[in-house]
Coordinates of C-alpha atoms in Angstrom, one line a residue:
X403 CA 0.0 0.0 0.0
X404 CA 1.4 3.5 -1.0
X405 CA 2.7 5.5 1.9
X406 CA 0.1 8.7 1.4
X407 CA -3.3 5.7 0.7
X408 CA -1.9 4.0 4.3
X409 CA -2.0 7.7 6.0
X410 CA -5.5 8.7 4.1
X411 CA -6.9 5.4 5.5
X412 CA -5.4 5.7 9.0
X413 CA -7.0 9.4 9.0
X414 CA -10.2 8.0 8.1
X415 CA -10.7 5.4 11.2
X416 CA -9.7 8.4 13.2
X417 CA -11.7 10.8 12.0
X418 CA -14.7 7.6 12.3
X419 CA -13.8 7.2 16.0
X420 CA -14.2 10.5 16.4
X421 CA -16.9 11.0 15.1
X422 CA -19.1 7.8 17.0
X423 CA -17.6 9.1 19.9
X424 CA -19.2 12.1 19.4
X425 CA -22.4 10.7 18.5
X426 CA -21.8 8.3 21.9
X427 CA -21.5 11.3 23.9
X428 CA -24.3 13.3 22.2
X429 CA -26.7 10.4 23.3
X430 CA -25.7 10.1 26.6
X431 CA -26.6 13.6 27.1
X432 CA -29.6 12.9 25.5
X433 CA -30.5 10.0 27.9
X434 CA -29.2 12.3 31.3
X435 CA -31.6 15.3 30.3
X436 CA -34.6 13.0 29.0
X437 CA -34.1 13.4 25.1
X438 CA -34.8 11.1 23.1
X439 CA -32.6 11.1 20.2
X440 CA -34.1 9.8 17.1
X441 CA -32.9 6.3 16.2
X442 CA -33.4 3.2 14.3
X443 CA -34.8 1.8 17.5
X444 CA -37.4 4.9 18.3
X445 CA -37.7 6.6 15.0
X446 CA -41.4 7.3 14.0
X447 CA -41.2 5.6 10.6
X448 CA -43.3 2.8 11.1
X449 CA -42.6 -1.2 12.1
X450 CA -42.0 -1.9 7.9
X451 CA -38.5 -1.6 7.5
X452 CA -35.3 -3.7 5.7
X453 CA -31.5 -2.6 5.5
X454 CA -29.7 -0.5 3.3
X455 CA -25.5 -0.6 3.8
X456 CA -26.3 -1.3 7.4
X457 CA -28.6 1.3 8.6
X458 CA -32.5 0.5 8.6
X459 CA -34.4 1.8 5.9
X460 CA -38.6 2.4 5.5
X461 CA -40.0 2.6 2.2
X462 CA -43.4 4.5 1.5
X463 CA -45.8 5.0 -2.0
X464 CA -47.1 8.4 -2.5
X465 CA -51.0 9.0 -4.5
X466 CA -49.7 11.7 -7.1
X467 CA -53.3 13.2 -6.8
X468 CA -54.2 12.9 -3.2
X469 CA -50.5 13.2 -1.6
X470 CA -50.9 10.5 0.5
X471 CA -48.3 8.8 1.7
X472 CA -48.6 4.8 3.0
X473 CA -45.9 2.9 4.5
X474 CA -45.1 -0.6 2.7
X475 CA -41.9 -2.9 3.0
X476 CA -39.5 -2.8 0.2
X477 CA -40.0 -6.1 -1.9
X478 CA -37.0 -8.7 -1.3
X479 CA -35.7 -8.6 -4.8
X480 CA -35.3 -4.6 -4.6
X481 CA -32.0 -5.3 -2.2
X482 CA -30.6 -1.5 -1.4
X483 CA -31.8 -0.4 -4.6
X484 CA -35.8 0.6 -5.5
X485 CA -37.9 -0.7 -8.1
X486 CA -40.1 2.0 -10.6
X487 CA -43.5 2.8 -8.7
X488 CA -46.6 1.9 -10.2
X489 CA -48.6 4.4 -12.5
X490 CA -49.9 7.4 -10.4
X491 CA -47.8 6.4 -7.6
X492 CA -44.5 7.8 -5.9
X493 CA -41.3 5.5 -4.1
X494 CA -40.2 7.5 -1.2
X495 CA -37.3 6.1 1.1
X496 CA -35.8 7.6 4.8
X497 CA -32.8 5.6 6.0
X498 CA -32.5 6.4 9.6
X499 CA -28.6 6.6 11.4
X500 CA -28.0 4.7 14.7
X501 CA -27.6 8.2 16.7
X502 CA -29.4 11.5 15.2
X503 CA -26.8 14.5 15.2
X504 CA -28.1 17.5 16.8
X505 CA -31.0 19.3 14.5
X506 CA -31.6 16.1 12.5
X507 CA -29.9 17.0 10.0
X508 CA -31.1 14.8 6.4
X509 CA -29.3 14.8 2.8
X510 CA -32.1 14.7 -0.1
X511 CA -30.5 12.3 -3.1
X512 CA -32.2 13.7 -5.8
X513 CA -32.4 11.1 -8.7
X514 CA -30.6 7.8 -9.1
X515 CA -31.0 5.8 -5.7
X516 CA -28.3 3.9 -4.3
X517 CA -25.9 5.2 -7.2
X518 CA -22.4 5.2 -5.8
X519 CA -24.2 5.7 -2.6
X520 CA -20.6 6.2 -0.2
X521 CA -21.5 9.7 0.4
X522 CA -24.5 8.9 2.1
X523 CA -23.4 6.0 4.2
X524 CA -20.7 8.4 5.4
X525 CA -23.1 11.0 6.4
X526 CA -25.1 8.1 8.3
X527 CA -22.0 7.6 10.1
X528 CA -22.2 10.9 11.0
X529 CA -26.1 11.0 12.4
X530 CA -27.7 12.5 8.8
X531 CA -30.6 11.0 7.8
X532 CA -30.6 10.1 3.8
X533 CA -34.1 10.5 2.1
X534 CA -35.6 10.1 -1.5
X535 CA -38.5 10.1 -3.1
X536 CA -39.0 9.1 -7.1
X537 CA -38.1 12.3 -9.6
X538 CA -39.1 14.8 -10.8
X539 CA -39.7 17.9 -8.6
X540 CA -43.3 19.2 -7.8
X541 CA -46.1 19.2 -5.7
X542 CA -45.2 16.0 -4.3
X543 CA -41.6 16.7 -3.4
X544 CA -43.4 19.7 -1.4
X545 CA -45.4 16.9 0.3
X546 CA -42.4 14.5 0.8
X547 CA -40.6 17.8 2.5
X548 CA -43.1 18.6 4.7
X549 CA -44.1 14.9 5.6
X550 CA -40.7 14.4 6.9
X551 CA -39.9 18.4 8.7
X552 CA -43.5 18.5 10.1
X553 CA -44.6 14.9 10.7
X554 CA -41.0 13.5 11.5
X555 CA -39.2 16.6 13.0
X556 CA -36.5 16.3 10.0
X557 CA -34.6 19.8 9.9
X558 CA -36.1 22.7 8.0
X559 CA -33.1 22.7 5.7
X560 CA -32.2 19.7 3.9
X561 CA -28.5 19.4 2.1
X562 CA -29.0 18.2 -1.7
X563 CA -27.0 15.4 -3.4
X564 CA -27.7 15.8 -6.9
X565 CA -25.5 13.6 -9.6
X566 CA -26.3 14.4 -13.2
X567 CA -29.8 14.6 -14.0
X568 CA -30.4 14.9 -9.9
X569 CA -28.4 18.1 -10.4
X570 CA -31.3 19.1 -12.4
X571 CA -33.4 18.2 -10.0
X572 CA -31.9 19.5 -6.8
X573 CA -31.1 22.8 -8.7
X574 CA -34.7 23.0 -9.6
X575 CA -36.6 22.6 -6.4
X576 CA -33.6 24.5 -4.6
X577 CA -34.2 27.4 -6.4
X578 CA -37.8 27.7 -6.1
X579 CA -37.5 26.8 -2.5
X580 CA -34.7 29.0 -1.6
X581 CA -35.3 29.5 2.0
X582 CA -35.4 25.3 2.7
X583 CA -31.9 24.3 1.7
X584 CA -28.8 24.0 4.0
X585 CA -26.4 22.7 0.7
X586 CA -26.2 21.7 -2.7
X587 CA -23.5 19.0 -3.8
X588 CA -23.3 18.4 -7.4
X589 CA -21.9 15.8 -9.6
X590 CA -21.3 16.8 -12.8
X591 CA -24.8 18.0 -13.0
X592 CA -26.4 19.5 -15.6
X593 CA -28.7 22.7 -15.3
X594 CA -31.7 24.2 -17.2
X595 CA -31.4 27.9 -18.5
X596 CA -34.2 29.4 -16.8
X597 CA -32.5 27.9 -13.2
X598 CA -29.2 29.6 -13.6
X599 CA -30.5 33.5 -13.2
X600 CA -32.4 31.7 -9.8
X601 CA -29.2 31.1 -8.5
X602 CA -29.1 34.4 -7.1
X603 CA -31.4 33.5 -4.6
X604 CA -29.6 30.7 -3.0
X605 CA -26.3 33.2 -2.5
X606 CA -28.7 35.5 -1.3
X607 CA -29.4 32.8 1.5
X608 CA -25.8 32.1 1.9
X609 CA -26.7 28.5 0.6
X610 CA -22.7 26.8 -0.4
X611 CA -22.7 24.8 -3.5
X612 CA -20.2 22.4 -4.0
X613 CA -19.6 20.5 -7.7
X614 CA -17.3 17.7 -8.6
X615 CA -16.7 17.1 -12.2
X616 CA -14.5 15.3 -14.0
X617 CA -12.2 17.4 -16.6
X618 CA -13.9 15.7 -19.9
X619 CA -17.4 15.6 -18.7
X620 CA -19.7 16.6 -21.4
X621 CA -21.8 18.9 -19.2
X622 CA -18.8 20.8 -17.6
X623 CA -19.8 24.1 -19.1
X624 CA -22.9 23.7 -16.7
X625 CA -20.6 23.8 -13.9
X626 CA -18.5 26.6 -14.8
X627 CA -21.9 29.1 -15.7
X628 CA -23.3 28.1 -12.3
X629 CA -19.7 29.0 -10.9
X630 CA -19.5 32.6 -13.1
X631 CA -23.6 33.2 -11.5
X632 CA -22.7 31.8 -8.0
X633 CA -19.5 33.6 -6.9
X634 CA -20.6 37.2 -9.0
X635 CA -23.5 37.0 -6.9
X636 CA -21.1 36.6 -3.4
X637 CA -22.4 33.4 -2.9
X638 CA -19.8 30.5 -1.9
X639 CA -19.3 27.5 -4.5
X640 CA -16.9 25.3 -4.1
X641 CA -15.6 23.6 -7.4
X642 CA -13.4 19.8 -7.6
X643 CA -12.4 18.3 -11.3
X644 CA -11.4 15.6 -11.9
X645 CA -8.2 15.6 -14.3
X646 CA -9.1 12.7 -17.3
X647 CA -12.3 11.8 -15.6
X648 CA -15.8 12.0 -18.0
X649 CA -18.9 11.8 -17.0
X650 CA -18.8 8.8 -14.9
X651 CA -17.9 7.7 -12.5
X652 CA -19.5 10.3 -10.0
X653 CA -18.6 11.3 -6.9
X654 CA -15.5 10.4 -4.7
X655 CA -14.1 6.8 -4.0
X656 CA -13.3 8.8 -0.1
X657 CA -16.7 10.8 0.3
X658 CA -14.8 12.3 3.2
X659 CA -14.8 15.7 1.6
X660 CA -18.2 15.6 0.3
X661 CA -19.4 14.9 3.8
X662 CA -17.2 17.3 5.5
X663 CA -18.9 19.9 3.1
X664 CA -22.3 19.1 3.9
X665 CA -21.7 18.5 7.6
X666 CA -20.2 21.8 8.1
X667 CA -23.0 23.9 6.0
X668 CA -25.2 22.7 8.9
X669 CA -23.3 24.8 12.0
X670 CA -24.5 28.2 12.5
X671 CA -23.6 31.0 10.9
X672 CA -20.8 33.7 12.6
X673 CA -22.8 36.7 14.1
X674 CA -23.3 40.0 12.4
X675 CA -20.9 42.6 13.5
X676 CA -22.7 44.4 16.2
X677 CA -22.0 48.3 14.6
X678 CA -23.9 47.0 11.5
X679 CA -27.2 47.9 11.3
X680 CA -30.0 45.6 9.4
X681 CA -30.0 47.6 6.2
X682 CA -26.8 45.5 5.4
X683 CA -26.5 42.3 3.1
X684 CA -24.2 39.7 3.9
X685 CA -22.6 37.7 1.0
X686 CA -18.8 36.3 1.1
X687 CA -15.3 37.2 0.4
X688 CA -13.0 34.2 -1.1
X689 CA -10.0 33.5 -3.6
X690 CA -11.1 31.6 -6.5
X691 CA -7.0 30.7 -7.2
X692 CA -6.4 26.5 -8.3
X693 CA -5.0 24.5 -6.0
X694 CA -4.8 20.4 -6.8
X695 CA -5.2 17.9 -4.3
X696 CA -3.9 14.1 -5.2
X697 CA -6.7 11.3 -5.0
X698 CA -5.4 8.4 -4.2
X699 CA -7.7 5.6 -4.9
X700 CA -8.7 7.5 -8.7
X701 CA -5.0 8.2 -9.2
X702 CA -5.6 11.4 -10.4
X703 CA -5.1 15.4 -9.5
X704 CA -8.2 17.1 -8.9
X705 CA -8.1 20.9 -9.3
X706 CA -10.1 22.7 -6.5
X707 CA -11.2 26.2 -6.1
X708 CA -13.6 27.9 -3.5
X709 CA -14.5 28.3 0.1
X710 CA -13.6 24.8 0.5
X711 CA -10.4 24.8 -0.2
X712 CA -8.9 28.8 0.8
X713 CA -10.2 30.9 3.7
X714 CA -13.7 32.5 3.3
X715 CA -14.6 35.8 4.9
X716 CA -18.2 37.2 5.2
X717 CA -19.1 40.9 3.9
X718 CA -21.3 43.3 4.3
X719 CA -22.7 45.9 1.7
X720 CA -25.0 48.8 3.3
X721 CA -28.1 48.2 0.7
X722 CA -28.1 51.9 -0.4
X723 CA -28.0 51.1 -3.9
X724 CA -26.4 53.3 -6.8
X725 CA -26.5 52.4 -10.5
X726 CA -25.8 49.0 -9.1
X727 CA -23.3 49.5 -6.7
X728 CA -23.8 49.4 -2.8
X729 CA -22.9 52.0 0.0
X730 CA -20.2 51.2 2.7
X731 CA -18.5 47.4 2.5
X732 CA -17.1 45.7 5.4
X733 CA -15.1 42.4 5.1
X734 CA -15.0 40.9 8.6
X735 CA -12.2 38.3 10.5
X736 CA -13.0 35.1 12.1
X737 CA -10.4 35.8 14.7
X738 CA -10.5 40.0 15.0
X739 CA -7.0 41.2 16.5
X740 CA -6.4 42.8 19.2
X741 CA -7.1 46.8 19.1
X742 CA -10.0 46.2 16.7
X743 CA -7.7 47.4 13.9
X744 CA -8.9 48.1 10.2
X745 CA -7.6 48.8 7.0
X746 CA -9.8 52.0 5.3
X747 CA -9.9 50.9 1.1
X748 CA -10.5 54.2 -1.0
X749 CA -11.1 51.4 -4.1
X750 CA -14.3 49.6 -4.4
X751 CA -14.4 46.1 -3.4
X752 CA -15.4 43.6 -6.1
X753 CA -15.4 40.0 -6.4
X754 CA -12.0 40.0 -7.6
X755 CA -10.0 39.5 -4.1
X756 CA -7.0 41.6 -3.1
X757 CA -4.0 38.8 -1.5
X758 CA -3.2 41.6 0.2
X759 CA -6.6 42.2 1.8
X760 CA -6.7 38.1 2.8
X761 CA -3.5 38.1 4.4
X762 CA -5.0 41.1 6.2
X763 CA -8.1 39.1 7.2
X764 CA -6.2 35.9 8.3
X765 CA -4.1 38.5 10.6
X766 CA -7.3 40.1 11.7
X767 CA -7.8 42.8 10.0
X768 CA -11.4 44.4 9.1
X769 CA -10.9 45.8 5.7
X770 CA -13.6 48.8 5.5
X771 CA -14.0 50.3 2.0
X772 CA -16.3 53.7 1.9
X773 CA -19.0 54.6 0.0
X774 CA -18.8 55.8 -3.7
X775 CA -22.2 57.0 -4.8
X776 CA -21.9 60.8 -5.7
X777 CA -21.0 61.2 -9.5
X778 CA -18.3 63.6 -8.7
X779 CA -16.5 60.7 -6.7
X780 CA -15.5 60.1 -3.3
X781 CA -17.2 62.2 -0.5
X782 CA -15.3 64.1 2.4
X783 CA -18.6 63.6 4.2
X784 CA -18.4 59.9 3.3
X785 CA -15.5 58.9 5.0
X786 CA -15.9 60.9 8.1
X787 CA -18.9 59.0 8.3
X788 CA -17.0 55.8 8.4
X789 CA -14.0 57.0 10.4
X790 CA -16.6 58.2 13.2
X791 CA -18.9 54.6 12.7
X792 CA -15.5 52.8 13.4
X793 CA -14.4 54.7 16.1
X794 CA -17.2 54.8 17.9
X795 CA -17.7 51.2 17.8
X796 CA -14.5 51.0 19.7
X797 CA -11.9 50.7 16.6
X798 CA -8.6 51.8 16.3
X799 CA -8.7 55.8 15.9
X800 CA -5.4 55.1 13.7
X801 CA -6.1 52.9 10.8
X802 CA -4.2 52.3 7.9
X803 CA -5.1 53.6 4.1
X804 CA -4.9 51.8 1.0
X805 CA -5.7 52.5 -2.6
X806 CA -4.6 51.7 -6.1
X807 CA -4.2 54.2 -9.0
X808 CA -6.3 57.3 -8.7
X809 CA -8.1 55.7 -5.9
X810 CA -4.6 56.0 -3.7
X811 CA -4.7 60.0 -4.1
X812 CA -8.5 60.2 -2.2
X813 CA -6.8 58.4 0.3
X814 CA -3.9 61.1 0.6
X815 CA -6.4 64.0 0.3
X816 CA -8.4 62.3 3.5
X817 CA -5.3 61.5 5.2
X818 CA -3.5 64.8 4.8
X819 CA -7.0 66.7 6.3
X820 CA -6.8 63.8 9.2
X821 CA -2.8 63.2 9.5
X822 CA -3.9 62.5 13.4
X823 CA -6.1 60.0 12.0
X824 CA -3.6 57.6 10.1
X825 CA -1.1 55.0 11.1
X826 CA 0.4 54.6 7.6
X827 CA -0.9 54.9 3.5
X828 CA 0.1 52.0 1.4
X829 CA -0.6 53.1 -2.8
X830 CA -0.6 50.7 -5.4
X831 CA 0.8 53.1 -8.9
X832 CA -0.6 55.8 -6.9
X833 CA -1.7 58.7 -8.6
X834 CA -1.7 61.9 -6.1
X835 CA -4.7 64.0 -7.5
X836 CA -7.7 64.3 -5.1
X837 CA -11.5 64.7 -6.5
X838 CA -13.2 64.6 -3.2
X839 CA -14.7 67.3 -2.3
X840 CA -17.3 68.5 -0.4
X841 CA -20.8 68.1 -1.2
X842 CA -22.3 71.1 -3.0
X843 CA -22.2 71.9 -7.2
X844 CA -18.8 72.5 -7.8
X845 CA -17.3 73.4 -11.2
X846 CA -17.3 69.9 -12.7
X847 CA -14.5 71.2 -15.5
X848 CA -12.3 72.6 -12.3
X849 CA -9.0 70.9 -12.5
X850 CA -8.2 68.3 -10.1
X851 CA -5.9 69.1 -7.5
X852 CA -2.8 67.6 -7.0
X853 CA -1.8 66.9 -3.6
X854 CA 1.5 68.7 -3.3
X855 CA 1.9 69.4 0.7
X856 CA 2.4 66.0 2.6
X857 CA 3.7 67.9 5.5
X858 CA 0.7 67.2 8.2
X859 CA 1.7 63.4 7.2
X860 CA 4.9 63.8 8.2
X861 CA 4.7 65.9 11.1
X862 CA 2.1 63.1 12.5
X863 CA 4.8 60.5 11.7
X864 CA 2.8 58.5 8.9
X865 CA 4.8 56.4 7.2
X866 CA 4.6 55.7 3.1
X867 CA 4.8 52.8 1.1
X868 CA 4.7 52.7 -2.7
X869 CA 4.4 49.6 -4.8
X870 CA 4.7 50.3 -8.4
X871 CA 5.5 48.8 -11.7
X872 CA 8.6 49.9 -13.6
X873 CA 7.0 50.9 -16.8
X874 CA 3.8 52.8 -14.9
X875 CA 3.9 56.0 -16.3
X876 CA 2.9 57.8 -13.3
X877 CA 6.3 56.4 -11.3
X878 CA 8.3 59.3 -12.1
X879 CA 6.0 62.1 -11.7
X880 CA 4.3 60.8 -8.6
X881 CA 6.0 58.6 -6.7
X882 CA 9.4 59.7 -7.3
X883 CA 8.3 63.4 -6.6
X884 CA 6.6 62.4 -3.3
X885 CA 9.4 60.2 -2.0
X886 CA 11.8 62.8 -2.5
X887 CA 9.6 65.3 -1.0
X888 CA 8.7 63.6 1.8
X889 CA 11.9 62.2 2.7
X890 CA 13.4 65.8 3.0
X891 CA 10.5 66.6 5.6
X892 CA 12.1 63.5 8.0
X893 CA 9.1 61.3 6.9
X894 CA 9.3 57.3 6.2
X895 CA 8.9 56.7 2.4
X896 CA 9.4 53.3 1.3
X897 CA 9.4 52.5 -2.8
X898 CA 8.9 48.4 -3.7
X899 CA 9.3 48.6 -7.7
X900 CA 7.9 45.8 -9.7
X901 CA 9.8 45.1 -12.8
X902 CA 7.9 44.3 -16.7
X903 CA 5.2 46.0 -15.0
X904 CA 2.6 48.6 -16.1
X905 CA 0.2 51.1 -14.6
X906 CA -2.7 48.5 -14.4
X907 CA -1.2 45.9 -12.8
X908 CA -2.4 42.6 -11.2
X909 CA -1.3 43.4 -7.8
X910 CA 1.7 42.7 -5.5
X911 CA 3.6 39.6 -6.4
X912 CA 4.2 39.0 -2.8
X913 CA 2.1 40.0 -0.4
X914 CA 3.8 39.4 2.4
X915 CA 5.9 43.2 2.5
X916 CA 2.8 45.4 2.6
X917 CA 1.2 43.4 5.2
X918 CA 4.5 43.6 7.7
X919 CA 4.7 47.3 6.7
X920 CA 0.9 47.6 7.8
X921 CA 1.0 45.5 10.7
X922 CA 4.1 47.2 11.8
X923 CA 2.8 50.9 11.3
X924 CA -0.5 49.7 13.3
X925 CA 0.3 47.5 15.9

């Protein structure tokens, strides 16, 4: 057995243990405080039941017309798989676990039942109930939902496994149901038109998708539109393909990462920042970079993007809407650091993430970008607004400023009005010209000021750092000029050039520089 197969497996009865003792533990709880945990022993479904991969499973037949829904035992022959129902007629299934998990948490297999079914026994392992009923979506999955949340006490929010034409499905009743879905997992699903523009919805909900395909499945392009809809819209999708793999086979010879995904959509999500009010929308902050994980028992690389695999950071978007564009953004740490520090972004942030702005985060860091609604650009009003919402909450009084291009000189025209209000400025190909103003009707052919006199920045003790590309046009006039002006008042001006690169570049090679030069300045 290869070296890295012998770990995987090792980590696998570990991670089992751990979980049945868990489950062990859960029920004894149960049993001190008078609970009764839902099991195959006391689990409501009836006295008609037979075994599926080791867990006990109760079949039902559902009147398309009338909704009714009659327990039966599966017929002998059927094994763990389930025969075609009769004309007018539904095949629903529950398989119950040994030990609920808290919430009763259930996955919905959407088409295809007992089809390379290790996902599911893992998540019975883990105290999910698995549940089906015969395709496709309608009134009678409605009824199958609320037969098993209301009648049985199943959770609210069902994950979805979906594997080609259940991708269809799950898509489909997800998307109309929006508000009743915990996760998605797709297997080189397929989609119909009018279900991608729904999408919205579920990243509205904060609903995480998570598709594995292979790399010459013929429905890929499915995938990637869902992907383009998902992550646009600030929802979190998680993608997996499989290098030389088609359309079959689906899903993962270890489900561990499927179940680890579905297990984890069901924990609570991290509190809203106490200083935001309700008029803001949450969505998420992520990287959607490659990175390739080895699967041993395929033999094969798989590239993976998404929350999944990189760190994933909530936002927040005041709803004050503009052409499209939102009011104040916050991106928020799971682990905030000490002094409540923040970064204060003149440039708008869009779904394209900043490596800078993650390391930030993962040193916790709230990145705070302000608003930019006014058609004459940035308001002085604006960002006083957000310096006195931070403060007041308690966050540092010194934060640092960022900004790239033209954005970089709105940060220097705040900061040199509110030098005692600024640890440090960090400018991407900064261009030091300042349209904000204050809010009025000025002249909208007056020339934009350059921002000449950095003396209140030095006096305060702000230090400077550039990071610009050799062959940005701007280098010599701006930065240049500035360093050597602000170095001959005594203040710290630090210049990182980037070689081969232009005005409009991709952003730092290395993150790691700015980030010490801002922690440093703000710790």
């Amino acid at each position: 057995m290869k070296k890295n197969e012998s770990t995987l497996n090792r980590n696998n009865f570990q991670s089992k243990m751990k979980c049945n003792a868990a489950l062990i533990f859960i029920a004894c709880i149960a049993f001190i405080l008078g609970i009764a945990p839902v099991s195959a022993q006391n689990s409501g479904f009836g006295s008609e039941k037979t075994s599926w991969h080791g867990y006990d499973r109760y079949d039902f037949v559902m009147d398309e017309q009338t909704l009714e829904i009659t327990p039966i035992k599966a017929p002998e022959g059927e094994k763990n798989g389930v025969g075609a129902p009769e004309k007018g007629q539904r095949r629903c299934i529950v398989i119950v676990p040994k030990i609920a998990a808290p919430g009763n948490p259930w996955s919905w297999q959407a088409c295809y039942w007992d089809h390379r079914p290790q996902a599911e026994v893992e998540l019975l392992g883990r105290g999910f109930h698995i549940a089906f009923i015969t395709p496709d979506p309608g009134k009678q999955w409605d009824a199958w939902y609320t037969f098993l949340t209301e009648k049985h006490g199943l959770s609210n929010k069902p994950a979805f496994d979906g594997m080609s034409k259940g991708g269809v499905n799950a898509y489909q009743w997800a998307t109309a149901n929006p508000d009743k879905v915990s996760a998605i997992y797709a297997d080189n699903p397929a989609i119909r038109q009018e279900d991608i523009s729904k999408m919205v919805e579920l990243a509205r909900r904060d609903v995480p998708l998570l598709n594995v395909c292979g790399s010459l499945d013929f429905v890929l392009g499915c995938t990637k539109a869902v992907e383009n809809v998902y992550h646009q819209a600030g929802g979190r999708i998680t993608i997996m393909i499989k290098e030389g793999a088609a359309h079959h086979p689906h899903s993962l010879q270890d489900p561990k990462i499927i179940a680890d995904f579905i297990e984890q959509a069901q924990a609570a999500p991290a509190a809203q920042p106490a200083f935001l009010d309700d008029s803001y929308v949450k969505s998420s902050y992520y990287s959607v970079g490659n990175s390739y994980i080895y699967l041993p028992k395929e033999d094969t690389y798989a590239t993976c993007r998404g929350p999944q695999f990189s760190p994933c950071y909530d936002r927040y978007d005041k709803t004050i809407r503009s052409w499209g564009n939102t009011g104040l953004a916050v991106l928020v740490p799971k682990n905030p650091a000490p002094g409540k520090l923040w970064v204060m972004r003149a440039d708008r942030i869009d779904r394209t993430t900043s490596e800078i702005d993650l390391a930030l985060l993962a040193k916790g860091y709230y990145i705070v970008a302000p608003p930019l609604l006014a058609q004459r650009g940035p308001q002085r009003e604006d960002w006083n607004a957000v310096y006195k919402l931070m403060t007041d909450a308690g966050f540092s009084k010194k934060p640092a400023l960022e900004g790239i291009g033209a954005s970089a000189g709105e940060a220097y025209a705040w900061a040199v009005e509110n030098a005692d209000k600024v640890s440090c400025i960090y400018g991407e190909n900064p261009v030091l010209r300042g349209t904000m103003v204050t809010k009025g009707n000025p002249d909208e052919d007056a020339k934009v000021p350059h921002i000449d006199d950095l003396s209140p920045l030095a006096k305060a003790g702000a230090s400077i750092l550039h990071v610009c590309g050799s062959l940005d046009p701007w280098l010599g006039r701006e930065t240049r000029v500035a360093e050597k002006k602000y170095k001959k008042l005594g203040g710290n001006f630090k210049v990182i050039i980037h070689k081969g690169d232009g005005h409009f570049a991709i952003g730092s090679e290395d993150p790691k520089p700015v980030v010490d030069f801002i922690v440093d300045k703000t710790q």
